[in-house]
C-alpha positions as a printed Julia matrix, in Angstrom:
320×3 Matrix{Float64}:
  -4.86  -22.89  -26.07
  -9.05  -25.63  -27.11
 -10.96  -27.48  -29.36
 -13.35  -29.65  -27.39
 -13.23  -32.06  -24.52
 -11.15  -32.2   -21.37
  -7.83  -33.77  -20.49
  -6.41  -35.51  -17.5
  -3.12  -36.54  -15.94
  -0.06  -36.13  -18.13
  -2.22  -36.16  -21.22
  -5.21  -38.35  -22.0
  -6.15  -38.51  -25.69
  -8.88  -36.05  -26.61
 -11.12  -36.67  -29.61
 -12.11  -33.44  -31.34
 -13.84  -32.41  -34.54
 -12.45  -29.08  -35.7
 -11.83  -28.64  -39.44
  -9.92  -25.8   -41.05
 -12.17  -23.07  -42.37
 -12.13  -22.45  -46.08
 -11.07  -26.0   -46.89
 -13.92  -28.09  -48.35
 -14.47  -31.38  -46.55
 -13.63  -33.34  -49.69
 -10.4   -31.41  -50.36
  -7.69  -33.37  -48.57
  -4.03  -34.1   -48.85
  -3.09  -37.75  -49.0
  -1.94  -38.35  -45.46
  -1.8   -36.81  -42.03
  -0.98  -33.39  -40.65
   0.82  -32.9   -37.34
   0.63  -29.94  -34.98
   2.88  -29.33  -31.96
   2.4   -26.46  -29.53
   5.35  -25.95  -27.2
   4.65  -23.9   -24.08
   6.49  -22.99  -20.92
   4.05  -24.99  -18.78
   2.57  -27.59  -21.12
   2.95  -28.99  -24.62
   0.17  -30.15  -26.92
   0.5   -32.52  -29.86
  -2.28  -33.21  -32.36
  -2.77  -35.29  -35.49
  -5.24  -34.22  -38.18
  -6.46  -35.62  -41.44
  -5.6   -33.9   -44.7
  -8.44  -31.38  -44.43
  -7.25  -30.29  -41.0
  -9.82  -32.19  -38.92
  -8.13  -33.12  -35.66
  -8.32  -36.84  -35.03
  -6.76  -36.84  -31.57
  -4.49  -34.75  -29.43
  -2.74  -35.03  -26.12
  -1.32  -32.52  -23.68
   1.69  -33.15  -21.41
   3.68  -31.08  -18.94
   6.77  -29.27  -20.23
   8.81  -29.65  -17.02
  10.67  -26.48  -17.97
  13.04  -26.75  -15.02
  14.51  -29.92  -16.58
  15.59  -28.04  -19.71
  14.78  -27.95  -23.4
  16.18  -31.3   -24.69
  13.93  -33.49  -22.54
  10.85  -31.42  -23.48
  11.61  -31.7   -27.18
  12.35  -35.43  -26.96
   9.11  -36.21  -25.11
   7.02  -34.12  -27.52
   8.56  -35.86  -30.53
   8.01  -39.29  -28.97
   4.37  -38.41  -28.36
   4.04  -37.13  -31.94
   5.41  -40.4   -33.31
   2.97  -42.35  -31.12
  -0.06  -40.34  -32.28
   0.93  -40.51  -35.95
   1.38  -44.28  -35.7
  -1.97  -44.62  -33.97
  -3.77  -42.58  -36.62
  -2.3   -44.58  -39.5
  -1.29  -43.19  -42.86
   1.78  -41.21  -43.92
   2.68  -37.88  -42.36
   2.82  -35.21  -45.09
   3.46  -32.01  -43.13
   4.01  -30.68  -39.62
   3.41  -27.32  -38.01
   5.14  -26.18  -34.83
   4.2   -23.33  -32.48
   7.0   -22.18  -30.19
   7.61  -19.4   -27.69
   9.95  -16.67  -28.88
  11.19  -15.52  -32.26
  12.07  -18.54  -34.38
  15.19  -18.49  -36.57
  16.55  -21.38  -38.69
  19.46  -21.81  -36.28
  17.8   -21.04  -32.96
  15.13  -19.13  -31.05
  15.29  -15.65  -29.52
  13.24  -14.25  -26.62
  12.22  -17.59  -25.11
  13.63  -17.52  -21.56
  11.14  -19.77  -19.77
  12.71  -23.13  -20.76
  16.5   -23.32  -20.26
  18.28  -24.12  -23.51
  15.31  -23.4   -25.77
  17.31  -20.77  -27.64
  19.65  -23.44  -29.0
  16.95  -25.63  -30.58
  16.51  -26.01  -34.33
  12.9   -27.09  -34.25
  12.24  -27.6   -37.96
  15.31  -29.82  -38.32
  14.5   -31.74  -35.15
  10.93  -32.51  -36.24
  11.98  -33.4   -39.76
  14.76  -35.72  -38.6
  12.7   -37.46  -35.91
   9.56  -38.02  -37.96
  10.87  -38.19  -41.51
   8.67  -35.34  -42.76
  10.01  -32.88  -45.32
   7.48  -30.06  -44.86
   7.81  -28.45  -41.42
   6.54  -24.92  -40.73
   7.5   -23.22  -37.45
   6.16  -19.96  -36.02
   5.76  -18.11  -32.76
   3.01  -19.63  -30.63
   0.84  -16.52  -30.48
   1.23  -15.97  -34.23
   0.0   -19.55  -34.64
  -2.96  -18.79  -32.37
  -3.72  -15.71  -34.47
  -3.62  -17.83  -37.63
  -6.18  -20.17  -36.06
  -8.4   -17.19  -35.26
  -8.08  -15.99  -38.86
  -8.95  -19.33  -40.44
 -11.29  -20.82  -37.84
 -12.29  -18.33  -35.22
 -13.12  -14.8   -34.19
 -11.05  -12.97  -36.84
 -12.56  -14.62  -39.92
 -14.75  -11.54  -40.44
 -12.64   -8.89  -38.7
  -9.79   -6.77  -40.07
  -7.48   -5.61  -38.6
  -7.36   -7.93  -35.64
  -5.39   -8.07  -32.41
  -4.82  -11.3   -30.49
  -3.62  -10.91  -26.91
  -2.18  -13.96  -25.19
  -2.16  -14.01  -21.4
  -0.76  -17.32  -20.26
   2.64  -18.16  -18.8
   3.76  -14.9   -20.42
   2.03  -12.05  -22.22
   2.25  -11.18  -25.92
   0.2    -9.95  -28.85
  -0.23  -10.77  -32.53
  -1.49   -8.46  -35.26
  -3.54   -9.61  -38.25
  -4.02   -7.45  -41.33
  -5.58   -8.47  -44.64
  -5.92  -12.11  -43.65
  -2.28  -12.46  -42.67
  -0.37  -12.46  -39.4
   2.13   -9.59  -39.25
   5.59  -10.95  -38.49
   7.57   -7.72  -38.32
  11.08   -7.02  -39.59
  12.77   -9.59  -37.34
   9.75  -11.75  -36.65
   9.25  -10.04  -33.29
   6.03   -8.09  -33.9
   3.77   -8.21  -30.86
   6.39   -8.97  -28.2
   4.69   -6.59  -25.77
   5.93   -8.58  -22.8
   9.12   -6.52  -23.19
   7.23   -3.2   -23.0
   8.44   -0.77  -20.35
   6.25   -0.8   -17.25
   6.33    1.15  -14.0
   9.04    3.61  -13.07
  11.42    5.27  -12.65
  12.86    4.78  -16.13
  13.36    2.19  -17.44
  11.13    0.56  -14.86
  10.49   -3.11  -15.48
   9.04   -5.32  -18.21
   5.28   -5.71  -18.63
   5.6    -9.51  -18.42
   7.11   -9.18  -14.95
   4.02   -7.22  -13.86
   1.25   -9.04  -15.72
   1.45  -12.65  -16.89
   0.56  -16.01  -15.45
   3.91  -16.29  -13.72
   3.75  -12.71  -12.43
   0.31  -13.36  -10.95
   1.53  -16.62   -9.41
   4.24  -14.61   -7.63
   1.74  -11.96   -6.57
  -0.56  -14.62   -5.1
   2.36  -16.04   -3.14
   3.29  -12.58   -1.83
  -0.28  -12.04   -0.65
  -0.54  -15.48    0.91
  -3.31  -16.54   -1.5
  -3.44  -20.23   -2.36
  -4.0   -21.48   -5.9
  -1.55  -19.24   -7.79
  -3.04  -16.97  -10.5
  -6.41  -18.74  -10.53
  -6.66  -18.5    -6.76
  -5.77  -14.82   -6.89
  -8.49  -14.14   -9.46
 -11.0   -16.0    -7.28
  -9.97  -14.08   -4.16
 -10.21  -10.79   -6.07
 -13.92  -11.32   -6.68
 -14.42   -9.75   -3.25
 -13.16   -6.32   -2.11
  -9.84   -6.41   -0.33
  -6.09   -6.61   -0.79
  -6.24   -9.29   -3.5
  -8.65   -7.27   -5.63
  -6.66   -4.05   -5.2
  -3.4    -5.77   -6.16
  -4.86   -7.57   -9.17
  -6.62   -4.43  -10.39
  -3.33   -2.51  -10.29
  -1.7    -5.18  -12.45
  -4.62   -5.23  -14.9
  -4.37   -1.44  -15.15
  -0.74   -1.78  -16.28
  -1.7    -4.23  -19.02
  -4.67   -2.05  -20.04
  -2.41    0.96  -20.59
  -0.37   -1.01  -23.12
  -3.43   -2.46  -24.84
  -4.87    1.05  -25.19
  -1.7     2.07  -27.03
  -1.9    -1.04  -29.24
  -5.51   -0.22  -30.11
  -4.75    3.42  -30.86
  -1.93    2.37  -33.16
  -3.77   -0.43  -34.98
  -7.47    0.54  -34.68
  -8.48   -3.15  -34.63
 -12.0    -4.25  -35.43
 -11.75   -7.03  -32.88
  -9.47   -7.99  -29.98
  -9.3   -11.71  -29.16
  -8.07  -12.81  -25.73
  -6.42  -16.23  -25.42
  -4.59  -18.07  -22.65
  -5.35  -19.31  -19.17
  -5.4   -15.93  -17.4
  -7.74  -14.55  -20.08
 -10.24  -17.15  -18.92
 -10.85  -15.15  -15.74
 -14.19  -13.35  -16.02
 -12.93  -10.7   -13.61
  -9.74   -9.99  -15.58
 -11.66   -9.81  -18.87
 -14.26   -7.53  -17.38
 -11.67   -5.15  -15.98
  -9.85   -4.99  -19.31
 -13.02   -4.38  -21.31
 -14.11   -1.62  -18.93
 -10.76    0.12  -19.14
 -10.57    0.01  -22.93
 -14.14    1.23  -23.27
 -13.49    4.11  -20.86
 -10.69    5.75  -22.83
 -10.68    4.59  -26.47
 -12.42    6.91  -28.95
 -13.19    3.91  -31.2
 -13.87    0.74  -29.23
 -13.08   -2.64  -30.74
 -15.03   -5.77  -29.97
 -13.24   -7.68  -27.2
 -13.95  -11.42  -27.16
 -12.57  -14.56  -25.56
 -11.22  -17.14  -27.98
 -13.58  -20.08  -28.34
 -10.56  -22.37  -28.55
  -9.72  -22.14  -24.83
  -6.26  -23.77  -24.5
  -5.85  -25.03  -28.08
  -5.62  -21.97  -30.33
  -1.86  -22.38  -30.84
  -2.24  -26.13  -31.51
  -4.93  -25.48  -34.11
  -2.67  -22.8   -35.55
   0.16  -25.32  -35.77
  -2.11  -27.71  -37.69
  -3.07  -24.8   -39.94
   0.63  -24.09  -40.57
   1.03  -27.73  -41.61
  -2.02  -27.59  -43.88
  -0.82  -24.42  -45.57
   2.67  -25.89  -46.07
   1.17  -28.44  -48.47
   0.89  -27.13  -52.07
  -2.7   -26.61  -53.15
  -4.17  -29.33  -55.33
  -4.55  -28.3   -58.97
């Protein structure tokens, strides 16, 4: 979810210059920090210096249909390559993953077969010889990046809404990301949508994959992006997309009424659609008695990666 620069192919190296907020430039750990963002469509790996300044990162396809082991192996091989290229010892790693991460597996991560059986902290530690490995949900990691670097540095409470392959939310209160009792806070993709009871899941109505399916049903080329482009004009595509946005908006209204956030940050590929954002903002403004700011993350596709680097940085004890 972006720092700066573009990428090409299966992952050209991108040079970026983001540094963690609140960490003075001359306050560094001795060594490198690693961030890995696992996603259902793509994976991003980045290496940073001790202050959190990204030195390089690369993005590669997940190839979810081939299963979890190959995705993990390729990400770890890329991580080893980038660490070797950057030079210096690796002192900590942060990992952002779909689902609810447990020490012995991962819940609620259906998009990559076998992902639930992975022990990510152990796998990263064993492959790269690093003792400090912090793992969190990918949207929680994105929210951490917004807290330390981005749109939530001066906003409390905050709500981060991720609309990418799936849909989810993360809540920030008092400078912290709210995990919930089982680590599942914000899993709104499982919210009940439609009817009759129990209807379906929100993620099956509104997410990148849901919009890909809708585009196919309507005969619109270009998947979700093509659907959003076609919906700029009146017609069947706009009517269908608006109905799906309305379903998401209903759930976000409830989230806002419950939390009363100062700011809502949208992240993920679908959130990049000006039309989708505009429809959401209009619907929230129409019904909420207290309207939060609604902004697009300035990190584009790299919020979770920057959050993973932040996890690594915060896993290192503070210098005395």
